[in-house]
mmCIF file of C-alpha atoms in Angstrom:
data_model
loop_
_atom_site.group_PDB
_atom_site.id
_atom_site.type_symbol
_atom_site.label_atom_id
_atom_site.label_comp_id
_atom_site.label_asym_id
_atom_site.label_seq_id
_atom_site.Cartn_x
_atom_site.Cartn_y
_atom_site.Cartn_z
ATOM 1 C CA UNK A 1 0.000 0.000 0.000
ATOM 2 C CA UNK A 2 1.577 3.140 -1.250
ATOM 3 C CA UNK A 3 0.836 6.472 0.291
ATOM 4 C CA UNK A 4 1.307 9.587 -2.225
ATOM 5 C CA UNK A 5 1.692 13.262 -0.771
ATOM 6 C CA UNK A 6 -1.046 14.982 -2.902
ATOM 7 C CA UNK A 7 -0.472 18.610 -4.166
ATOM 8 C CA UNK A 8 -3.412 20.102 -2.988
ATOM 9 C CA UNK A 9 -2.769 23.437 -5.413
ATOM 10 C CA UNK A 10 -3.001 20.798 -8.498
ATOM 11 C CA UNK A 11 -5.787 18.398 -7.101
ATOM 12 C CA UNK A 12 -8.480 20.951 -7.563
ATOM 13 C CA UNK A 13 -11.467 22.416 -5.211
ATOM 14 C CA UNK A 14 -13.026 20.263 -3.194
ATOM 15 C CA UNK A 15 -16.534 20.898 -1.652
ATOM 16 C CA UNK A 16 -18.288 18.847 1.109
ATOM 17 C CA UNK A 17 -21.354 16.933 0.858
ATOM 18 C CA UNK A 18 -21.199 14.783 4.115
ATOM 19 C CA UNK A 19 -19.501 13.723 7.245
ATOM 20 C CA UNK A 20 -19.634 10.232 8.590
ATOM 21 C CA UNK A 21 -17.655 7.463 10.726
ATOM 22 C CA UNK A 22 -15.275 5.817 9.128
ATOM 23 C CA UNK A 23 -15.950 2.208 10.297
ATOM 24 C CA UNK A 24 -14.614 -1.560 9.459
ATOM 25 C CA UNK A 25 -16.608 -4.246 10.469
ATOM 26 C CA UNK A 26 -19.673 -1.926 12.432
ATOM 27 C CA UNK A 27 -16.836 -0.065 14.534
ATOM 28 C CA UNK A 28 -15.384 3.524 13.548
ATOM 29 C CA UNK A 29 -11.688 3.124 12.831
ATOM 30 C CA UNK A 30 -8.851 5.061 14.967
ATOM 31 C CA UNK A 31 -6.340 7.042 13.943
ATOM 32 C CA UNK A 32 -2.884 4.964 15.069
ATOM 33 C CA UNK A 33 -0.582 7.958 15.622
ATOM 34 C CA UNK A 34 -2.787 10.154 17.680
ATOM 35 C CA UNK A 35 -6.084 7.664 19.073
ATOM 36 C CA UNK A 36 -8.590 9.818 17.817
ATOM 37 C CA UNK A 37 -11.821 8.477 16.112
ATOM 38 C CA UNK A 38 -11.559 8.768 11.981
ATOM 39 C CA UNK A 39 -14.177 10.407 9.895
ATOM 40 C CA UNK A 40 -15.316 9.902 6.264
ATOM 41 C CA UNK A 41 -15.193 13.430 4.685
ATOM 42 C CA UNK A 42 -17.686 12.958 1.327
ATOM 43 C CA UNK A 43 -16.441 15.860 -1.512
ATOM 44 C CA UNK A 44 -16.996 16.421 -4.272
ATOM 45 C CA UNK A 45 -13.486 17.070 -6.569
ATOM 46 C CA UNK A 46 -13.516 19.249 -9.171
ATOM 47 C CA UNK A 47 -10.535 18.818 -10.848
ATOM 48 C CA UNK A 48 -8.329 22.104 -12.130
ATOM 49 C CA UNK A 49 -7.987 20.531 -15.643
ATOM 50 C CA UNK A 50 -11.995 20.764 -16.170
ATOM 51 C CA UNK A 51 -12.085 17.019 -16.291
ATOM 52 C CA UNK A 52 -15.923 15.170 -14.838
ATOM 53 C CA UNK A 53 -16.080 16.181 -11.120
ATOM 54 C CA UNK A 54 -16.164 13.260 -8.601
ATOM 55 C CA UNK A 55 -16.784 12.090 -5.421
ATOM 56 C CA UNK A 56 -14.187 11.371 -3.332
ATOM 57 C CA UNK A 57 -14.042 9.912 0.638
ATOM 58 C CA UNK A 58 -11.372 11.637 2.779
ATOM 59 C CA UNK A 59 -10.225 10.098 6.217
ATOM 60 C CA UNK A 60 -9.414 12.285 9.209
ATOM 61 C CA UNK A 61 -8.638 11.895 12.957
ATOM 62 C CA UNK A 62 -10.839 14.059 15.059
ATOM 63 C CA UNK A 63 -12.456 14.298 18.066
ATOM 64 C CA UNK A 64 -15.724 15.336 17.222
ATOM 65 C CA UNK A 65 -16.959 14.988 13.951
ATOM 66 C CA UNK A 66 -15.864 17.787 11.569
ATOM 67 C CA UNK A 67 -18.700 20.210 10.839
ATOM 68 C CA UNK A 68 -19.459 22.422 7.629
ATOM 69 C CA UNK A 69 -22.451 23.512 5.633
ATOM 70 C CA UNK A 70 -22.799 21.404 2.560
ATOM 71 C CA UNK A 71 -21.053 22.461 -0.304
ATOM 72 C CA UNK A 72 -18.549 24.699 1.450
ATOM 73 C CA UNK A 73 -14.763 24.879 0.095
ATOM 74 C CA UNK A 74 -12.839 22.648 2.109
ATOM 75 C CA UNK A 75 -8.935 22.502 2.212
ATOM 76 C CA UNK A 76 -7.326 19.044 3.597
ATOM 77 C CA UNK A 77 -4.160 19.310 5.408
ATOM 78 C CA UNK A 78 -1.610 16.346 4.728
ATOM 79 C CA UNK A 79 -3.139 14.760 2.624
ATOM 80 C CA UNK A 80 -2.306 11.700 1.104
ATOM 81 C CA UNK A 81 -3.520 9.337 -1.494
ATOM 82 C CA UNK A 82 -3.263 5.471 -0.695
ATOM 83 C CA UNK A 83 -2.825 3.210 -3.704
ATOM 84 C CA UNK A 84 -4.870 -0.300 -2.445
ATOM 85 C CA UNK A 85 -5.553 -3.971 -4.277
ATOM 86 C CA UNK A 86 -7.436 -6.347 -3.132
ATOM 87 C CA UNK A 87 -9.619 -9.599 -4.011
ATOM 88 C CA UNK A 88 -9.056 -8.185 -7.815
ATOM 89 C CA UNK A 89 -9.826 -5.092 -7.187
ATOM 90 C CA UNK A 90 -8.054 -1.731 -6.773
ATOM 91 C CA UNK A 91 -8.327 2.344 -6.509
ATOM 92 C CA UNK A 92 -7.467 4.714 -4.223
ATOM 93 C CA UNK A 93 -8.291 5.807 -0.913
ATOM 94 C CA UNK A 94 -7.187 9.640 0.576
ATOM 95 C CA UNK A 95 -6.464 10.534 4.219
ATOM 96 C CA UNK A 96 -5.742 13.741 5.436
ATOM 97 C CA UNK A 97 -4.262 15.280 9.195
ATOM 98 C CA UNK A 98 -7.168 17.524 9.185
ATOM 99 C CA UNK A 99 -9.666 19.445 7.239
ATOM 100 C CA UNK A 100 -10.488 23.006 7.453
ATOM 101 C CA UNK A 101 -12.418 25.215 5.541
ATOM 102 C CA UNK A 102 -10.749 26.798 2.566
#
């Protein structure tokens, strides 16, 4: 599993639809380095190059979940994208330090 810094300047804007747990298995995931609880930012990308916009799932550690208006600007700090394969499949998965409003 490879984990890509991602140029946030180059990704394109990224607006938020909905906040949820992450979760595996019925349980919401925690964040190794720091213990916090992980939450499932929903986006929507749209990319600087005018290609389709899509929806994308950001992970973050956070105490309480992270709360915005739909569809505001958001800016992810850290953030990473994780290359992952399994049973055939693959794609990519992003996590992020934080998220704050851009």
């Amino acid at each position: 599993m490879a984990m890509t810094p991602v140029d946030v300047q180059r990704f394109g804007s990224l607006s938020v639809v909905a906040v949820m747990p992450d979760e595996r298995d019925g349980q919401q995931k925690t964040d190794k380095r720091s213990g916090l609880p992980r939450w499932r930012v929903q986006a929507l990308r749209q990319p600087v190059d005018g290609a389709r916009a899509q929806l994308i799932y950001i992970s973050v550690p956070s105490a309480t979940p992270p709360s915005f208006p739909p569809m505001t600007l958001i800016d992810p700090v850290g953030l990473v994208a994780i290359d992952w394969a399994m049973n055939g499949s693959h794609g990519l998965s992003y996590m992020a330090d934080a998220v704050r409003e851009a």
